[in-house]
Short mmCIF file of C-alpha atoms in Angstrom, two decimals:
data_model
loop_
_atom_site.label_atom_id
_atom_site.label_comp_id
_atom_site.label_asym_id
_atom_site.label_seq_id
_atom_site.Cartn_x
_atom_site.Cartn_y
_atom_site.Cartn_z
CA MET A 14 43.01 52.19 130.31
CA LYS A 15 44.22 48.67 129.40
CA LYS A 16 46.07 50.01 126.34
CA ILE A 17 47.80 52.66 128.47
CA VAL A 18 48.95 50.12 131.07
CA ALA A 19 50.11 47.70 128.35
CA ALA A 20 52.10 50.41 126.62
CA ALA A 21 53.70 51.46 129.90
CA ALA A 22 54.62 47.83 130.67
CA ALA A 23 56.24 47.46 127.25
CA GLY A 24 58.16 50.66 127.87
CA LEU A 25 59.46 49.28 131.15
CA ILE A 26 60.85 46.20 129.42
CA LEU A 27 62.56 48.18 126.65
CA ALA A 28 63.90 50.88 128.94
CA GLY A 29 65.41 48.36 131.33
CA THR A 30 68.30 47.81 128.95
CA ALA A 31 69.34 51.49 129.04
CA PHE A 32 68.46 52.59 132.59
CA ALA A 33 69.55 51.05 135.86
CA ASP A 34 66.38 52.11 137.72
CA VAL A 35 62.93 51.76 136.20
CA SER A 36 59.77 52.37 138.23
CA PHE A 37 56.06 52.43 137.44
CA SER A 38 53.32 53.64 139.80
CA TRP A 39 49.53 53.76 139.65
CA LYS A 40 47.35 55.73 142.04
CA ARG A 41 43.56 55.41 142.03
CA THR A 42 41.44 58.04 143.80
CA ASN A 43 37.72 57.76 144.53
CA ILE A 44 35.92 60.54 146.39
CA VAL A 45 32.25 60.28 147.32
CA GLY A 46 30.86 63.62 148.44
CA GLY A 47 27.75 65.44 149.56
CA THR A 48 26.38 66.61 152.89
CA SER A 49 25.82 64.95 156.22
CA LYS A 50 22.26 64.22 155.03
CA ALA A 51 22.97 62.86 151.54
CA PHE A 52 25.81 61.79 149.25
CA ASN A 53 25.27 62.94 145.69
CA SER A 54 28.58 63.07 143.82
CA VAL A 55 31.44 60.78 142.85
CA GLU A 56 34.84 61.91 141.62
CA ARG A 57 37.38 59.43 140.28
CA SER A 58 40.88 59.86 138.94
CA ASP A 59 43.97 57.83 138.15
CA CYS A 60 47.58 58.93 138.21
CA LEU A 61 50.16 56.92 136.24
CA GLY A 62 53.87 57.53 136.77
CA LEU A 63 56.88 56.23 134.85
CA GLU A 64 60.49 57.00 135.80
CA LEU A 65 63.63 55.83 134.01
CA SER A 66 67.01 56.77 135.45
CA ASN A 67 70.63 55.86 135.99
CA ASP A 68 73.54 57.58 137.75
CA ILE A 69 73.79 60.46 135.28
CA ALA A 70 70.40 60.95 133.61
CA GLY A 71 66.70 60.23 133.83
CA VAL A 72 63.22 61.00 132.55
CA VAL A 73 59.84 61.15 134.30
CA PHE A 74 56.31 61.01 132.87
CA ASP A 75 53.13 61.53 134.87
CA TRP A 76 49.63 61.08 133.44
CA ASP A 77 46.36 62.08 135.09
CA ILE A 78 43.09 60.38 134.13
CA ASN A 79 40.06 62.21 135.48
CA GLU A 80 36.65 60.55 135.25
CA ASP A 81 33.17 62.05 135.50
CA GLY A 82 31.05 59.37 137.15
CA SER A 83 27.74 60.98 136.17
CA LYS A 84 28.66 61.15 132.46
CA ALA A 85 30.82 58.00 132.30
CA THR A 86 33.57 59.95 130.54
CA SER A 87 37.31 60.17 131.16
CA LYS A 88 40.08 62.57 130.17
CA LEU A 89 43.76 61.66 129.83
CA GLU A 90 46.31 64.42 130.44
CA LEU A 91 50.11 64.33 130.52
CA ASP A 92 50.44 66.29 133.73
CA SER A 93 54.22 66.51 134.00
CA TYR A 94 57.17 65.36 131.91
CA TYR A 95 60.82 66.21 132.29
CA GLY A 96 64.34 64.90 131.95
CA TRP A 97 67.66 65.61 133.61
CA MET A 98 71.36 65.00 133.08
CA THR A 99 74.22 65.44 135.55
CA PHE A 100 77.73 66.50 134.59
CA GLY A 101 80.68 65.98 136.90
CA LEU A 102 82.94 69.03 137.31
CA PRO A 103 86.42 69.36 138.83
CA VAL A 104 84.64 70.81 141.87
CA GLY A 105 81.01 69.85 142.42
CA ASN A 106 78.56 68.82 139.71
CA LEU A 107 76.05 70.47 137.40
CA GLN A 108 72.57 69.12 136.66
CA VAL A 109 70.39 70.31 133.78
CA THR A 110 66.64 69.69 134.05
CA SER A 111 64.11 70.58 131.37
CA GLY A 112 60.40 69.96 130.93
CA LYS A 113 57.19 70.58 132.87
CA TRP A 114 57.36 69.84 136.59
CA SER A 115 57.15 71.20 140.14
CA GLY A 116 60.47 71.76 141.87
CA ARG A 117 60.46 72.31 145.66
CA TYR A 118 63.31 72.38 148.16
CA SER A 119 61.99 73.15 151.65
CA ASP A 120 60.63 70.48 154.00
CA ARG A 121 56.82 70.82 154.03
CA ILE A 122 56.59 68.54 157.10
CA LYS A 123 53.92 66.38 155.44
CA SER A 124 55.40 62.87 155.63
CA ASP A 125 52.41 61.67 157.68
CA ALA A 126 49.99 62.70 154.93
CA GLY A 127 50.71 59.58 152.90
CA ASP A 128 48.37 59.59 149.91
CA LEU A 129 46.00 62.20 151.34
CA ASP A 130 45.94 65.09 148.89
CA GLY A 131 45.57 68.85 149.25
CA LYS A 132 42.73 69.92 151.46
CA TYR A 133 42.56 66.64 153.39
CA TYR A 134 45.93 67.22 155.09
CA GLU A 135 47.77 70.30 153.81
CA ALA A 136 45.18 72.83 152.71
CA TYR A 137 47.84 75.40 151.71
CA LYS A 138 51.43 75.05 150.60
CA LEU A 139 54.26 77.26 151.79
CA GLY A 140 53.56 80.82 150.64
CA VAL A 141 50.54 83.16 150.59
CA ILE A 142 46.95 81.97 151.05
CA ASP A 143 44.91 82.92 147.95
CA GLY A 144 47.99 84.60 146.47
CA LEU A 145 48.04 84.93 142.70
CA GLY A 146 51.81 85.02 142.38
CA ALA A 147 53.04 83.60 145.70
CA SER A 148 50.59 80.86 146.73
CA ASP A 149 53.27 78.17 146.32
CA SER A 150 56.41 80.23 146.76
CA ASP A 151 58.80 77.34 147.42
CA ASN A 152 57.89 75.78 144.06
CA LEU A 153 60.59 77.16 141.78
CA THR A 154 59.08 75.93 138.49
CA GLU A 155 55.39 75.94 139.57
CA GLY A 156 54.47 73.00 137.33
CA LYS A 157 55.21 75.00 134.19
CA MET A 158 57.63 74.50 131.30
CA ALA A 159 61.15 75.32 132.48
CA THR A 160 64.85 74.71 132.05
CA VAL A 161 66.90 74.88 135.25
CA LEU A 162 70.63 74.55 135.96
CA ALA A 163 71.56 73.30 139.43
CA TYR A 164 75.12 73.37 140.81
CA THR A 165 75.88 71.23 143.88
CA LEU A 166 79.00 71.52 146.02
CA ALA A 167 79.23 68.85 148.71
CA ASP A 168 82.86 67.83 149.28
CA THR A 169 84.70 71.04 150.15
CA LEU A 170 82.24 72.53 152.65
CA PRO A 171 80.98 71.35 156.06
CA GLY A 172 77.58 70.88 154.41
CA THR A 173 76.03 70.85 150.94
CA LEU A 174 75.53 74.00 148.85
CA LEU A 175 72.94 74.08 146.06
CA VAL A 176 72.62 76.95 143.57
CA LYS A 177 69.87 76.96 140.94
CA ALA A 178 69.01 79.29 138.07
CA GLY A 179 66.63 78.88 135.19
CA ILE A 180 64.03 80.12 132.74
CA VAL A 181 60.33 79.42 133.42
CA ASN A 182 57.28 79.91 131.20
CA GLY A 183 55.13 82.08 133.50
CA VAL A 184 51.36 82.05 132.97
CA TYR A 185 49.17 83.98 135.43
CA GLY A 186 45.50 84.73 135.04
CA LYS A 187 44.77 87.47 132.55
CA TYR A 188 48.36 87.85 131.35
CA ASP A 189 49.78 86.24 128.23
CA SER A 190 52.43 83.57 128.51
CA GLN A 191 55.89 85.01 129.19
CA SER A 192 59.25 83.54 130.09
CA GLY A 193 60.98 84.76 133.21
CA PHE A 194 63.94 84.13 135.49
CA VAL A 195 64.09 82.08 138.69
CA ALA A 196 66.94 81.40 141.11
CA GLU A 197 67.46 79.59 144.41
CA VAL A 198 70.25 79.05 146.93
CA GLY A 199 70.07 76.24 149.48
CA TYR A 200 72.49 75.06 152.15
CA ARG A 201 72.21 71.98 154.37
CA GLN A 202 74.49 70.87 157.19
CA GLU A 203 73.48 67.65 158.90
CA GLY A 204 72.68 68.05 162.56
CA LEU A 205 72.59 71.84 162.30
CA ILE A 206 70.46 73.64 159.70
CA ASN A 207 68.81 73.56 156.30
CA VAL A 208 68.02 76.89 154.65
CA ASP A 209 66.97 78.11 151.22
CA VAL A 210 66.19 81.43 149.58
CA ALA A 211 64.29 81.65 146.28
CA ILE A 212 63.73 84.58 143.94
CA LYS A 213 61.19 84.26 141.14
CA ASN A 214 60.43 86.72 138.38
CA PRO A 215 58.47 84.48 136.00
CA GLN A 216 57.15 87.52 134.11
CA ASP A 217 57.17 91.29 134.38
CA LYS A 218 53.92 91.34 136.40
CA ALA A 219 55.07 88.99 139.19
CA THR A 220 58.02 88.96 141.59
CA ILE A 221 58.31 86.58 144.56
CA ILE A 222 60.97 86.27 147.26
CA SER A 223 60.86 83.53 149.90
CA ALA A 224 63.15 82.17 152.61
CA PHE A 225 62.69 79.04 154.76
CA VAL A 226 64.80 77.55 157.55
CA SER A 227 64.72 74.09 159.13
CA PRO A 228 66.64 73.45 162.36
CA LEU A 229 68.20 69.98 162.37
CA MET A 230 69.76 69.84 165.82
CA VAL A 231 66.73 68.76 167.89
CA GLU A 232 66.12 65.02 168.13
CA ASN A 233 62.65 63.78 167.07
CA LEU A 234 61.74 67.25 165.75
CA ARG A 235 61.22 68.35 162.16
CA ALA A 236 60.39 72.01 161.63
CA THR A 237 60.25 74.68 158.93
CA VAL A 238 59.71 78.40 159.40
CA GLY A 239 59.93 81.22 156.89
CA PHE A 240 58.27 84.03 154.99
CA THR A 241 57.16 84.98 151.49
CA MET A 242 56.91 88.41 149.87
CA GLY A 243 55.38 88.94 146.46
CA ASN A 244 54.25 91.63 144.07
CA TYR A 245 51.61 90.71 141.49
CA ASP A 246 50.65 93.59 139.21
CA GLY A 247 50.98 96.03 142.12
CA ASP A 248 49.27 93.84 144.73
CA LYS A 249 51.54 93.26 147.72
CA GLU A 250 51.41 89.64 148.94
CA PHE A 251 52.94 88.50 152.24
CA GLY A 252 52.90 85.23 154.16
CA ILE A 253 54.46 83.71 157.28
CA ASP A 254 54.75 79.93 157.67
CA ALA A 255 55.59 77.79 160.71
CA ARG A 256 55.40 73.99 160.71
CA ALA A 257 56.66 71.29 163.08
CA ARG A 258 56.40 67.55 163.61
CA TYR A 259 57.42 65.99 166.92
CA ALA A 260 57.69 62.24 167.45
CA ILE A 261 56.38 61.64 170.98
CA THR A 262 57.23 57.95 170.72
CA GLU A 263 58.37 55.65 167.93
CA LYS A 264 54.71 55.08 167.04
CA THR A 265 53.01 58.40 167.79
CA ALA A 266 53.72 61.85 166.35
CA VAL A 267 52.03 65.26 166.37
CA THR A 268 52.22 67.75 163.51
CA GLY A 269 51.20 71.41 163.52
CA MET A 270 51.08 73.93 160.68
CA PHE A 271 50.37 77.66 160.70
CA ASN A 272 50.16 80.34 158.03
CA TYR A 273 49.26 84.01 158.26
CA SER A 274 48.83 85.81 154.94
CA SER A 275 47.87 89.26 153.75
CA ILE A 276 47.30 90.76 150.30
CA ALA A 277 47.22 94.55 149.89
CA LYS A 278 45.24 95.28 146.72
CA GLU A 279 46.36 98.14 144.51
CA LEU A 280 42.85 98.70 143.09
CA LYS A 281 39.92 98.82 145.56
CA SER A 282 37.05 100.08 143.43
CA SER A 283 35.06 96.87 143.95
CA ALA A 284 34.57 94.24 146.64
CA SER A 285 37.05 91.97 144.85
CA GLY A 286 39.62 94.71 145.22
CA ASP A 287 39.52 94.76 149.02
CA ASP A 288 42.58 93.82 151.00
CA LEU A 289 42.67 90.19 152.10
CA ASN A 290 43.84 88.65 155.36
CA ALA A 291 43.81 84.95 156.18
CA MET A 292 45.05 82.58 158.87
CA TRP A 293 45.26 78.79 158.62
CA THR A 294 46.04 76.38 161.44
CA MET A 295 46.38 72.60 161.33
CA LEU A 296 46.88 69.95 164.00
CA SER A 297 47.39 66.29 163.15
CA VAL A 298 48.03 63.15 165.22
CA ASN A 299 49.62 60.09 163.63
CA HIS A 300 49.69 56.67 165.31
CA VAL A 301 51.24 53.48 163.96
CA ALA A 302 49.04 50.66 165.26
CA GLY A 303 50.93 47.73 163.74
CA ASP A 304 53.43 46.65 161.13
CA ASN A 305 51.07 47.49 158.27
CA ILE A 306 48.41 49.85 159.65
CA ARG A 307 48.35 53.41 160.94
CA PHE A 308 45.70 55.93 161.93
CA LEU A 309 45.68 59.67 161.28
CA ALA A 310 43.39 62.44 162.51
CA THR A 311 43.68 66.00 161.18
CA LEU A 312 41.90 69.18 162.29
CA GLN A 313 42.14 72.35 160.18
CA ASN A 314 40.71 75.85 160.50
CA THR A 315 40.88 78.70 157.99
CA VAL A 316 39.73 82.24 158.75
CA ARG A 317 39.57 84.85 156.00
CA ASP A 318 39.29 88.59 156.68
CA PHE A 319 38.69 87.67 160.35
CA ASP A 320 34.98 88.26 159.81
CA ALA A 321 32.85 85.33 160.97
CA SER A 322 29.62 86.97 159.84
CA ASN A 323 30.53 86.54 156.15
CA GLY A 324 31.02 82.79 156.18
CA ASN A 325 34.80 83.05 156.16
CA ASN A 326 35.52 80.60 158.97
CA LEU A 327 35.98 77.03 157.71
CA THR A 328 36.73 74.04 159.96
CA ALA A 329 37.60 70.56 158.71
CA PHE A 330 38.13 67.28 160.54
CA THR A 331 39.60 64.29 158.69
CA PRO A 332 40.23 60.93 160.36
CA ALA A 333 41.95 58.36 158.14
CA CYS A 334 43.28 54.80 158.11
CA GLU A 335 46.21 53.59 156.00
CA ILE A 336 46.87 49.89 155.33
CA GLN A 337 50.07 48.62 153.73
CA ILE A 338 48.62 45.64 151.86
CA SER A 339 52.02 44.56 150.58
CA GLU A 340 55.41 46.08 149.92
CA LYS A 341 54.09 47.52 146.65
CA ALA A 342 50.41 48.15 147.50
CA LEU A 343 48.92 50.82 149.77
CA PHE A 344 45.27 51.46 150.70
CA THR A 345 44.01 54.64 152.39
CA ALA A 346 40.46 55.56 153.43
CA ALA A 347 39.36 58.79 155.10
CA PHE A 348 36.18 60.49 156.31
CA ASP A 349 36.24 64.26 155.84
CA MET A 350 33.77 66.62 157.52
CA ARG A 351 33.84 70.41 157.13
CA TRP A 352 31.67 73.26 158.36
CA ASP A 353 31.65 77.01 157.88
CA ASN A 354 30.19 79.49 160.37
CA LYS A 355 26.87 79.49 158.48
CA THR A 356 26.44 75.78 159.15
CA PRO A 357 27.73 75.36 162.70
CA TYR A 358 28.77 72.06 164.17
CA ALA A 359 25.24 71.00 165.05
CA GLY A 360 23.99 71.68 161.52
CA VAL A 361 24.57 70.24 158.04
CA GLY A 362 28.17 70.11 156.89
CA ASP A 363 29.98 68.98 153.74
CA VAL A 364 31.13 65.37 153.87
CA SER A 365 33.41 63.37 151.60
CA LEU A 366 34.92 59.87 151.66
CA PRO A 367 38.35 59.91 149.98
CA ILE A 368 39.69 56.45 149.07
CA TYR A 369 43.15 55.88 147.58
CA VAL A 370 44.81 52.76 146.19
CA THR A 371 48.46 52.97 145.15
CA LEU A 372 50.48 50.28 143.36
CA SER A 373 54.13 50.46 142.36
CA LEU A 374 56.44 48.23 140.34
#
């Protein structure tokens, strides 16, 4: 760990001569888990980020370090790495981005999440719950190797037009790695609307189409609604998303998220081939208690196949506290409790204590 940090610090010093903006971030995650009767597991991970950029180009590196507390071992992985360069054109500009990264456009309405990851605030991203091809439909590159061209036109229209097209290395389940085509069109006009439509064909077994709209004309409201349609090796995937955040006061806000998804299986010769239906709802309250502290409480419920007798109803409640220690240091602690219909609220549920520390330079 010390060698990694030292090398990153040396890189910051050297890169400062070539790039106007240089940033380094470190995020430490500790999660103690178990049941309401006993804690019996510890998960730890670090995330190191390095970004070098100026007005026309930049590079980003992101490392994950996952540790197994029971075995005292750690694994270093370069999670994402990419670079970009922008070219000015007579009308608009063209940006070329290449590497391994996740590229999203639509507003996921998750600013209150802070450092809380995945299931602790946003159990599912925009798209289809449990979808093989469309579970994260707004993610154009899906964290895979890709090269994408993006054309932006901002001066001759009332708003800003963005057109993207690229090649992505698609890898899904049992299929071999293939390269496929992706494209996206987005348009944003301040005070009116933000909309984007994405088409992904990362390989010949998967096709995804999604469209999301955010109204921008209502004060104190952020919202995104849209749909996703996908075809994965004959399976028809479909999802509807609706999300909104309303600031009741300057210090208190309420966020709600909803997704209904269905997957029509082509082959139904086994239980795993049955059609799938799922619905996820989330309600979160955020309150800023002072200049450097805020509280967050999130309630989530996921129902699969709408059959409570099979243990497909999961409820989670996650209160959290975030403390801004300094301008560059953030501390977050949460208490997560979740029950399924086989362990009702009076019984034994799964419990975890997520703790995050984030530093930036």
